[in-house]
PDB file of C-alpha atoms and ligand atoms in Angstrom:
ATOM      1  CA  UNK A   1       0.000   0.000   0.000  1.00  0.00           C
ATOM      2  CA  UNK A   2       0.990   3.211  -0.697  1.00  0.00           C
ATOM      3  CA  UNK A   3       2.315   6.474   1.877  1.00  0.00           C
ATOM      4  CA  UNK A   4      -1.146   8.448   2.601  1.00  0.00           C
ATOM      5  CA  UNK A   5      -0.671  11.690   1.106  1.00  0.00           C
ATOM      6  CA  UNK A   6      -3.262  13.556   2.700  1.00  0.00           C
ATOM      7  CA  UNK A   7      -3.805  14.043   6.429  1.00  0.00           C
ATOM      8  CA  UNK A   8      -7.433  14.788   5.443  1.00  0.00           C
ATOM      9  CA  UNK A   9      -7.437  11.264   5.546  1.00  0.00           C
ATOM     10  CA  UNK A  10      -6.399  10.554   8.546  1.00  0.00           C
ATOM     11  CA  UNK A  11      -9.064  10.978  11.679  1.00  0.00           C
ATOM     12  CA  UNK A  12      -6.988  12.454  14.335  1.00  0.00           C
ATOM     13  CA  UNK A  13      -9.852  12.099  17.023  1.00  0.00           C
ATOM     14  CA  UNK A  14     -10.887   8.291  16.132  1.00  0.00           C
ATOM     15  CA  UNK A  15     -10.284   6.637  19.190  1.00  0.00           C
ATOM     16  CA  UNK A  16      -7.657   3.938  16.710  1.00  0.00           C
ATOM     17  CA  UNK A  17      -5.036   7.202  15.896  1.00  0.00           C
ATOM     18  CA  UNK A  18      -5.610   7.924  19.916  1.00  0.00           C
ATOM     19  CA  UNK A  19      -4.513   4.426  20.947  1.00  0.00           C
ATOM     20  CA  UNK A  20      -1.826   4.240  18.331  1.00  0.00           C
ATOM     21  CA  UNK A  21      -0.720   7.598  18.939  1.00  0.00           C
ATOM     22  CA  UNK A  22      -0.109   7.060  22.611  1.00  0.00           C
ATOM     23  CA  UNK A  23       2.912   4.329  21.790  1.00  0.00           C
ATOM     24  CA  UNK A  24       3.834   6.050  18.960  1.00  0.00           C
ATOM     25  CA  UNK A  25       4.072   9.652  21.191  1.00  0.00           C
ATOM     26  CA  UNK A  26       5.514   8.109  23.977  1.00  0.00           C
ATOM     27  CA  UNK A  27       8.867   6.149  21.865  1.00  0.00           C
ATOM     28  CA  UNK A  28       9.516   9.486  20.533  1.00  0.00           C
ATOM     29  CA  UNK A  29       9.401  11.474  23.939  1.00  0.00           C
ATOM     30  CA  UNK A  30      12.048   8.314  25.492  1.00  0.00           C
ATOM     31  CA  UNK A  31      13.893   8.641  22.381  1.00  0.00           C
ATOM     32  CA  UNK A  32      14.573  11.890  22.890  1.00  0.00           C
ATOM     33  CA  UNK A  33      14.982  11.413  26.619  1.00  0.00           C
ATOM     34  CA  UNK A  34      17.315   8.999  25.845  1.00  0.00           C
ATOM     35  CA  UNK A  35      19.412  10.677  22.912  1.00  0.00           C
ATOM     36  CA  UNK A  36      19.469  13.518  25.576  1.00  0.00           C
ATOM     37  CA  UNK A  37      20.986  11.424  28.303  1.00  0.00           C
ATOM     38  CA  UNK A  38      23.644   9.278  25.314  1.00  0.00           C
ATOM     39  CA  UNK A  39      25.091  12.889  24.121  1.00  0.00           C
ATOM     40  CA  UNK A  40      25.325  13.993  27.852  1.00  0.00           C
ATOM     41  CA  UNK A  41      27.338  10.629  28.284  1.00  0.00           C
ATOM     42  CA  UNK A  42      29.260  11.456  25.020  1.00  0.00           C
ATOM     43  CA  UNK A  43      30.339  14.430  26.142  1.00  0.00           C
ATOM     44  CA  UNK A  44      32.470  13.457  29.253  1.00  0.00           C
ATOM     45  CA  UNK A  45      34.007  11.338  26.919  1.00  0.00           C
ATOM     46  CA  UNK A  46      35.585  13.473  24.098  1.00  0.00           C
ATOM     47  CA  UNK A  47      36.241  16.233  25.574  1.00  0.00           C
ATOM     48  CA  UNK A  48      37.541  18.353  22.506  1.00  0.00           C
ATOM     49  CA  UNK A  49      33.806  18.324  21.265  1.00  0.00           C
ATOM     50  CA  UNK A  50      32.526  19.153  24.846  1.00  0.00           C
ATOM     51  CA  UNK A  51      30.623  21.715  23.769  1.00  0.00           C
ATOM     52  CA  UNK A  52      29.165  20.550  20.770  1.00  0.00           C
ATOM     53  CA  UNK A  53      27.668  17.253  22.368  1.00  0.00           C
ATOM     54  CA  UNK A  54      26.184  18.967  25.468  1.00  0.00           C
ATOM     55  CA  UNK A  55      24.607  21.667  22.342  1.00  0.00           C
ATOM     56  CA  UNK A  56      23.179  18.520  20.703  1.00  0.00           C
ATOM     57  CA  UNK A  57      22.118  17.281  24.261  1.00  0.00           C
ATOM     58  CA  UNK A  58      20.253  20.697  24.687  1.00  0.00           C
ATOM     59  CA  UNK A  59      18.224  20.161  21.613  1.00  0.00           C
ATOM     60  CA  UNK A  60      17.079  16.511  22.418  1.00  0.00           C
ATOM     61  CA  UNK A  61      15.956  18.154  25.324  1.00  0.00           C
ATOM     62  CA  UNK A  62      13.740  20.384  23.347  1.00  0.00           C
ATOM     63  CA  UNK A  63      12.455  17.959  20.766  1.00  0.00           C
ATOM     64  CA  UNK A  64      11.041  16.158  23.566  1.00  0.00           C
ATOM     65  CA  UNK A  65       9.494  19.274  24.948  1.00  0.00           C
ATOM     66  CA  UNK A  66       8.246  19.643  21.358  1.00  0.00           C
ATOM     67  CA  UNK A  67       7.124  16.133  21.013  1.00  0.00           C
ATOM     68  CA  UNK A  68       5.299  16.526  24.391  1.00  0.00           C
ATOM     69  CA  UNK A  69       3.134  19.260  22.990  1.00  0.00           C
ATOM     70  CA  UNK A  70       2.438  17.606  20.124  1.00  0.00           C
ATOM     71  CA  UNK A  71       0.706  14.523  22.391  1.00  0.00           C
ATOM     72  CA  UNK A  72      -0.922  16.909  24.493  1.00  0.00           C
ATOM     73  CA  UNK A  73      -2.273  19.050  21.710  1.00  0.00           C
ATOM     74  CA  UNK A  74      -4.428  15.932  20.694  1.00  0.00           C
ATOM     75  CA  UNK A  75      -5.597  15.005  24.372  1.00  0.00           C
ATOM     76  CA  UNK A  76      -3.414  11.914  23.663  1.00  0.00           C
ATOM     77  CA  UNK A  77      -1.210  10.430  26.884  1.00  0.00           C
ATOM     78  CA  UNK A  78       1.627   8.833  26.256  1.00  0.00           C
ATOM     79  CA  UNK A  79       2.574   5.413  27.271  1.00  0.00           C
ATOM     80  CA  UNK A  80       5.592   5.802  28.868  1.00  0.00           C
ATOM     81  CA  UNK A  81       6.462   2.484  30.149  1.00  0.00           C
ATOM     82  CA  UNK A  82       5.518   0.677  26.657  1.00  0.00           C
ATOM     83  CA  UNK A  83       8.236   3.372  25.133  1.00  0.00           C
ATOM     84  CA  UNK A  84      10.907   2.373  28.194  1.00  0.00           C
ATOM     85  CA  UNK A  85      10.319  -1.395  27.250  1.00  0.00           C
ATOM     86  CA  UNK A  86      10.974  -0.166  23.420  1.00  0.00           C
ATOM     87  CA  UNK A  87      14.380   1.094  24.052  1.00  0.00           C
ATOM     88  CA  UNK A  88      15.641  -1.199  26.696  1.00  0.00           C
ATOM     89  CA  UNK A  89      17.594  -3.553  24.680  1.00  0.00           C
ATOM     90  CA  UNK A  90      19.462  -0.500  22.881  1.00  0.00           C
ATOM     91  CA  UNK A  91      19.641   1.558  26.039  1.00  0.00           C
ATOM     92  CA  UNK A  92      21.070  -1.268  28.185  1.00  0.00           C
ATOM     93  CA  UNK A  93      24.172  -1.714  25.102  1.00  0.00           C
ATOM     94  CA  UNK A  94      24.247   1.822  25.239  1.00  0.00           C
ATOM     95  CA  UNK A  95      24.965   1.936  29.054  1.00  0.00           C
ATOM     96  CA  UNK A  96      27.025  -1.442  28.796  1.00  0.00           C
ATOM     97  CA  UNK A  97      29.277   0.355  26.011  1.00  0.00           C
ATOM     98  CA  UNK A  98      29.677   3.380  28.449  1.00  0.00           C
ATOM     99  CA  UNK A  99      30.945   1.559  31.540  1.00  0.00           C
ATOM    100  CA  UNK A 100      33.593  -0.089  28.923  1.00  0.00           C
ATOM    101  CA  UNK A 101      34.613   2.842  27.276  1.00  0.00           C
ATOM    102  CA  UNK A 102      33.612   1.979  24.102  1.00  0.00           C
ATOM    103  CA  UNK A 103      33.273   5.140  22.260  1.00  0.00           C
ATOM    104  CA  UNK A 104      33.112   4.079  18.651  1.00  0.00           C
ATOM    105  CA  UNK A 105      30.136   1.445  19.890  1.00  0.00           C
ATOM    106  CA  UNK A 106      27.954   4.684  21.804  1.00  0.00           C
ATOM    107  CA  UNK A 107      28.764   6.967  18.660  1.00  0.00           C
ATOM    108  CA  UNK A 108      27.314   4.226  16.080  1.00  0.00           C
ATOM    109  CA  UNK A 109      23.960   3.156  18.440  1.00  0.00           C
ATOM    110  CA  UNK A 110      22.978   6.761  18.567  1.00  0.00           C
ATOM    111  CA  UNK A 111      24.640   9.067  16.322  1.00  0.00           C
ATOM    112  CA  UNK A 112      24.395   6.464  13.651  1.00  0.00           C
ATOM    113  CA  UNK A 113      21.552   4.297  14.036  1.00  0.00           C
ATOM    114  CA  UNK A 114      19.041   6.217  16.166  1.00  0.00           C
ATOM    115  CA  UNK A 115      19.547   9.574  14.471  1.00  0.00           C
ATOM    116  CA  UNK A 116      18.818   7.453  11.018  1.00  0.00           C
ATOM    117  CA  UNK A 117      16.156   5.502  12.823  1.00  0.00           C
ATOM    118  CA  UNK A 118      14.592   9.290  13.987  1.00  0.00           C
ATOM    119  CA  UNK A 119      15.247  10.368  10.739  1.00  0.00           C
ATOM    120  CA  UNK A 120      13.370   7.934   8.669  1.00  0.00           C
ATOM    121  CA  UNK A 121      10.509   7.983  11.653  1.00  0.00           C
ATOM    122  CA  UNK A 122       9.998  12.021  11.209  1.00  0.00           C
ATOM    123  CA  UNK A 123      10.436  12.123   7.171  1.00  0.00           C
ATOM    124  CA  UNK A 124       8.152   9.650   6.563  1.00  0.00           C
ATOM    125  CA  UNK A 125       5.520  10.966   9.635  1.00  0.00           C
ATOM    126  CA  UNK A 126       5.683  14.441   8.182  1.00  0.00           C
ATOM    127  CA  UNK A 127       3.531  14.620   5.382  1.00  0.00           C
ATOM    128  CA  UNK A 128       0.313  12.066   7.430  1.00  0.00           C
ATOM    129  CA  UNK A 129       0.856  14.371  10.747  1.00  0.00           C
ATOM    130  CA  UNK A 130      -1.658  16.921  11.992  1.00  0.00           C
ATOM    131  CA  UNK A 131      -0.716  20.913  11.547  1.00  0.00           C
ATOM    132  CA  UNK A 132       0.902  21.273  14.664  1.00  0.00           C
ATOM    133  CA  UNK A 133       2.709  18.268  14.935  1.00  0.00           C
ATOM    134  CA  UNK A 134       3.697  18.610  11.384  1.00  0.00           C
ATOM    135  CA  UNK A 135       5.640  22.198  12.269  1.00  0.00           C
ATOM    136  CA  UNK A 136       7.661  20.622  15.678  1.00  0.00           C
ATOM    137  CA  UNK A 137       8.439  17.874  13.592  1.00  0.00           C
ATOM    138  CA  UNK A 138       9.665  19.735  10.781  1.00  0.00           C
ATOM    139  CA  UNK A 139      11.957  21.700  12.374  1.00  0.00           C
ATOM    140  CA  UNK A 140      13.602  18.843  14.655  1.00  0.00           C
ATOM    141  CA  UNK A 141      14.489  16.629  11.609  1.00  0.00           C
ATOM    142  CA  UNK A 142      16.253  19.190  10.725  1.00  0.00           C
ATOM    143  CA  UNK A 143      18.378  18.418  13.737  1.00  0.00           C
ATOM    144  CA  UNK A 144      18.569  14.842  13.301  1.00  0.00           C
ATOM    145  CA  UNK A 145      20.656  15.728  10.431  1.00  0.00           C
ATOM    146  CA  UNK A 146      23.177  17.637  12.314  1.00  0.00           C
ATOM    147  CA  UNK A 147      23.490  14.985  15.380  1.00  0.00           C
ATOM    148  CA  UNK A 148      24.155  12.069  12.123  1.00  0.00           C
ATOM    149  CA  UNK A 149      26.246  14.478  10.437  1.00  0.00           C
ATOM    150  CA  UNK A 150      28.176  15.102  14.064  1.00  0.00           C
ATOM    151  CA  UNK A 151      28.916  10.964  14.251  1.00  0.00           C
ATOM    152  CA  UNK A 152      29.831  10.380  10.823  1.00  0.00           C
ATOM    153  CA  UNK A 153      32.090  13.258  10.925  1.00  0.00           C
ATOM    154  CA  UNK A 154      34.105  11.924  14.285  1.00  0.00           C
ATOM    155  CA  UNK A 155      33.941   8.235  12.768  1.00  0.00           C
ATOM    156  CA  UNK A 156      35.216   9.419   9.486  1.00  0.00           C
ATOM    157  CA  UNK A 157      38.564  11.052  11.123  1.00  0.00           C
ATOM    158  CA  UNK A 158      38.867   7.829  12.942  1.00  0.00           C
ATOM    159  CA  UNK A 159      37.759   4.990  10.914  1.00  0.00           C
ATOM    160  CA  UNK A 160      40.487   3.022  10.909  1.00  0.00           C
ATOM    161  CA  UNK A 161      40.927   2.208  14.599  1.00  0.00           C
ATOM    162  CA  UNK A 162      36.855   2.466  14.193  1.00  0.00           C
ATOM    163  CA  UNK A 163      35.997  -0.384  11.476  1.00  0.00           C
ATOM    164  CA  UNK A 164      36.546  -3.464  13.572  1.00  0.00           C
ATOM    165  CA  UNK A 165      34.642  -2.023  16.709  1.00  0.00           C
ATOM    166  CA  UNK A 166      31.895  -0.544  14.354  1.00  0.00           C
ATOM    167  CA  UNK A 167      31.329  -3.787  12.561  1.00  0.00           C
ATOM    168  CA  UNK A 168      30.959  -5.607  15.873  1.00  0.00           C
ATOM    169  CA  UNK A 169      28.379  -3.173  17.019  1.00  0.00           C
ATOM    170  CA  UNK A 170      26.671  -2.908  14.134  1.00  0.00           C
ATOM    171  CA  UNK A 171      26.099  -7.115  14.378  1.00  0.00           C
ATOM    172  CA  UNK A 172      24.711  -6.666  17.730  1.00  0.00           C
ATOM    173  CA  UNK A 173      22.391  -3.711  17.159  1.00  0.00           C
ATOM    174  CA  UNK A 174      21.229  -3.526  13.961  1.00  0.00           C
ATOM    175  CA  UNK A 175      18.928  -6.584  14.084  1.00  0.00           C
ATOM    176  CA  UNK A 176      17.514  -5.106  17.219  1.00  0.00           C
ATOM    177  CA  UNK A 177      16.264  -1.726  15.095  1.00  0.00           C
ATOM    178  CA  UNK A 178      14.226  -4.385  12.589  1.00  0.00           C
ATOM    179  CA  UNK A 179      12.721  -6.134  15.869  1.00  0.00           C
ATOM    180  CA  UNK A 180      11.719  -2.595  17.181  1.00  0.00           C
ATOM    181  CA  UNK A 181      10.241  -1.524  13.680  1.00  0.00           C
ATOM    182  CA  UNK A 182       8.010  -4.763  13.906  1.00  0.00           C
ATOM    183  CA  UNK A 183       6.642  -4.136  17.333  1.00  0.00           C
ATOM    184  CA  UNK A 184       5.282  -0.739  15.965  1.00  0.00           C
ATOM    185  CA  UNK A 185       4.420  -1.862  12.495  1.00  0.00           C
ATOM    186  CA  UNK A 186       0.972  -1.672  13.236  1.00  0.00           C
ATOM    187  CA  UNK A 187       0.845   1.592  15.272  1.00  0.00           C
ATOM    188  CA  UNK A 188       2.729   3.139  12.654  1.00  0.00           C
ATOM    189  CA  UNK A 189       0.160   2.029   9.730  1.00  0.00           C
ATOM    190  CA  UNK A 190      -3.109   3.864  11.640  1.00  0.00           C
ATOM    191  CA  UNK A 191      -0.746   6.848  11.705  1.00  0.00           C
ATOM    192  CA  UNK A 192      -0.463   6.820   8.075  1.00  0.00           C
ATOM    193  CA  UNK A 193       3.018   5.364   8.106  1.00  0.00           C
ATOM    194  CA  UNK A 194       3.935   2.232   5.852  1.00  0.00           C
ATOM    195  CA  UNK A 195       6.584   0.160   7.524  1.00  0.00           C
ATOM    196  CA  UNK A 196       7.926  -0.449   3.690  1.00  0.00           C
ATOM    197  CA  UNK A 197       8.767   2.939   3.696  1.00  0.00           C
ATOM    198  CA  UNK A 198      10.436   3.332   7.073  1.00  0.00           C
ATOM    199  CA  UNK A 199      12.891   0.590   5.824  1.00  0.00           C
ATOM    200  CA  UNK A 200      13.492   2.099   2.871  1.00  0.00           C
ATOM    201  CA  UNK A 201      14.240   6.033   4.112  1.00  0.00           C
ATOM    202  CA  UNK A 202      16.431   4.245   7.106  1.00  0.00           C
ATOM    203  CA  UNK A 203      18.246   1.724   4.526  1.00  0.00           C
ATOM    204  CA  UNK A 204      19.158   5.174   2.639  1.00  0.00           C
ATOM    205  CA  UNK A 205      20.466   7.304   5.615  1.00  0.00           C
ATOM    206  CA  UNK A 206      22.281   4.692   7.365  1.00  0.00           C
ATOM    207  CA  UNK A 207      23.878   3.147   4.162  1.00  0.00           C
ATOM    208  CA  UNK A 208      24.798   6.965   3.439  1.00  0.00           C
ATOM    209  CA  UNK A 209      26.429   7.649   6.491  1.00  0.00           C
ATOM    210  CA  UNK A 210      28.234   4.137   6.295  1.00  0.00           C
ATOM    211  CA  UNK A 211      29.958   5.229   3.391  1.00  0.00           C
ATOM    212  CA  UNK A 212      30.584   8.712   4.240  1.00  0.00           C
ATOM    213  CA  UNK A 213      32.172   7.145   7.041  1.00  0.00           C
ATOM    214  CA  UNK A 214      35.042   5.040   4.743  1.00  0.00           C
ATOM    215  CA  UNK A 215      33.196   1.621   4.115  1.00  0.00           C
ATOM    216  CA  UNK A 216      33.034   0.275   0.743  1.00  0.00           C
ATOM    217  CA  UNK A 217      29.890  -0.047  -1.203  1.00  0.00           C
ATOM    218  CA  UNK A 218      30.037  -3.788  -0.744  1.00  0.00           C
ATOM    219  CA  UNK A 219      30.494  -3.635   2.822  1.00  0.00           C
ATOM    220  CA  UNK A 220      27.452  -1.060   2.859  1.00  0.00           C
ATOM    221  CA  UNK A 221      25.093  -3.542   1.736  1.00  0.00           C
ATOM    222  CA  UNK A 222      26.810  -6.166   3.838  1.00  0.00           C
ATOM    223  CA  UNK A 223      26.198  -4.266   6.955  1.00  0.00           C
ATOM    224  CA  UNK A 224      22.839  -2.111   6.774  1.00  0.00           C
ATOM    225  CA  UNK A 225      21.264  -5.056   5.792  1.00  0.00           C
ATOM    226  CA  UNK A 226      22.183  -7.186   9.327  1.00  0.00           C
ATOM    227  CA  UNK A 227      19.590  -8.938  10.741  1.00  0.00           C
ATOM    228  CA  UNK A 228      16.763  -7.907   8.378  1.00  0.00           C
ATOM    229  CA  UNK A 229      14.335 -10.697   7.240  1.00  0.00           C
ATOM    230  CA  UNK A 230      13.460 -10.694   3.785  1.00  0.00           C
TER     231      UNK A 230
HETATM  232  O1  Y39 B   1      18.202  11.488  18.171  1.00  0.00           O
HETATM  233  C1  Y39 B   1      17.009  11.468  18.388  1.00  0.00           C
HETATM  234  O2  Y39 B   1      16.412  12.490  18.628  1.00  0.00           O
HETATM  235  C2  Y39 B   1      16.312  10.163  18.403  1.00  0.00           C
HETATM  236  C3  Y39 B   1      15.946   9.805  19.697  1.00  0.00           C
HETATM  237  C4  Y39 B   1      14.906   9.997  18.703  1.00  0.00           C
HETATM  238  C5  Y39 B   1      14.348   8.670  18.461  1.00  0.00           C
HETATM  239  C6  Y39 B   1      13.087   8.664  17.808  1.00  0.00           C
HETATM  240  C7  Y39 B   1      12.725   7.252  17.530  1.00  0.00           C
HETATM  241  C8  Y39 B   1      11.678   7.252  16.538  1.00  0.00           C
HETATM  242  C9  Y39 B   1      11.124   5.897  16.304  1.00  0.00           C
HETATM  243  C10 Y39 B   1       9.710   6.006  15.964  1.00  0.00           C
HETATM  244  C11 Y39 B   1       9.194   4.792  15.314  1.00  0.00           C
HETATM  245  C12 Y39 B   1       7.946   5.125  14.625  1.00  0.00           C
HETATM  246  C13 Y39 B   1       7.523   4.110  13.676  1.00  0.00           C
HETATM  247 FE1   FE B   2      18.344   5.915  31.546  1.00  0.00          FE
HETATM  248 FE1   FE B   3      16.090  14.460  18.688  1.00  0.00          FE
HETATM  249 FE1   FE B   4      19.072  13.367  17.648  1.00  0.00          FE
END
């Protein structure tokens, strides 16, 4: 089936967008809860781009402010502790790469494959969201691109003490992003949002900023396509 083009299609009141909406609302506030907390984290870490992670920090703070609106301004509460069960497998290797020092491993979970995991979530939300919701999330993708663009930048100066650590990392967490996208498959769809289409924008960025990075084409393909079913 194809993207909804129009959100006059979409029945933002039915009591189906409400239920869906309060997952879908509520992974997006932890996300950014979460990205807020990882860039905090990042930050005592390299310390020459201090600054710069505790700025991207700041706005993860805001897009959740923004995303909280957005949830209110349809009467819709979010389910919080759905959302904290959503991230807890990527959360825990977040925290588990932390207490190791594994900077390269924090960098690709959520510079690379949150922020493309965001990314793909708010390009292809955009166009089915209501007004308001459509304006916040306009103007935080926008973002997204910076906080990618931050972690391809510091893996690219460093990719070859990177590749082995990244490759490793990529195994483990990759596969968990496709078992996440099925768990909200169905929320997404009542939003307007085909999971074909979530693949695909994700499969673009993240294959992008591989290659940016240093891979090759061939080990592009080998690794943002980890641990999806056909
Ligand atoms: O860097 C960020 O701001 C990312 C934390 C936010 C994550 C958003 C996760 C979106 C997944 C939504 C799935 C909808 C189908
Ligand atoms: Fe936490
Ligand atoms: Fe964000
Ligand atoms: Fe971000």
């Amino acid at each position: 089936m194809p993207q909804l083009e129009a959100s006059a299609a979409i029945d933002f009141r039915s009591e189906s967008y409400q239920d869906a909406y309060s997952r879908i609302n509520a992974i997006v506030i932890e996300g950014e809860q979460e990205a807020h907390e990882n860039y905090t984290k990042l930050a005592d870490f390299l310390p020459d781009s201090k600054d710069q992670l505790h700025s991207l920090a700041k706005m993860e703070s805001r897009h959740k402010k923004g995303f909280e609106a957005c949830g209110r301004n349809l009467s819709v509460t979010p389910d919080m502790e759905f959302a904290g069960q959503f991230f807890s497998q990527l959360h825990c290797n977040f925290q588990d790469a932390a207490s190791r020092g594994n900077i390269v491993t924090c960098l690709l979970i959520q510079s690379l494959i949150i922020e493309c995991f965001a990314i793909a979530a708010y390009n292809i939300y955009i166009p089915v969201a209501d007004d308001f919701a459509r304006k916040i999330t306009e103007n935080v993708v926008k973002d997204e691109y910076s906080h990618l663009n931050f972690g391809e930048e510091w893996l690219k100066a460093h990719f070859e003490d990177s590749k082995t650590e990244l490759e490793t990392a990529n195994r483990q967490n990759l596969p968990i992003v496709w078992q996440m996208l099925n768990q909200v498959e169905d929320d997404a769809r009542v939003l307007g949002m085909e999971k074909e289409a979530l693949v695909e924008d994700f499969m673009i960025q993240y294959g992008e900023a591989l290659s940016n990075i240093g891979f090759t084409n061939r080990d592009v393909m080998r690794l943002s396509a980890m641990g999806l079913a056909a």
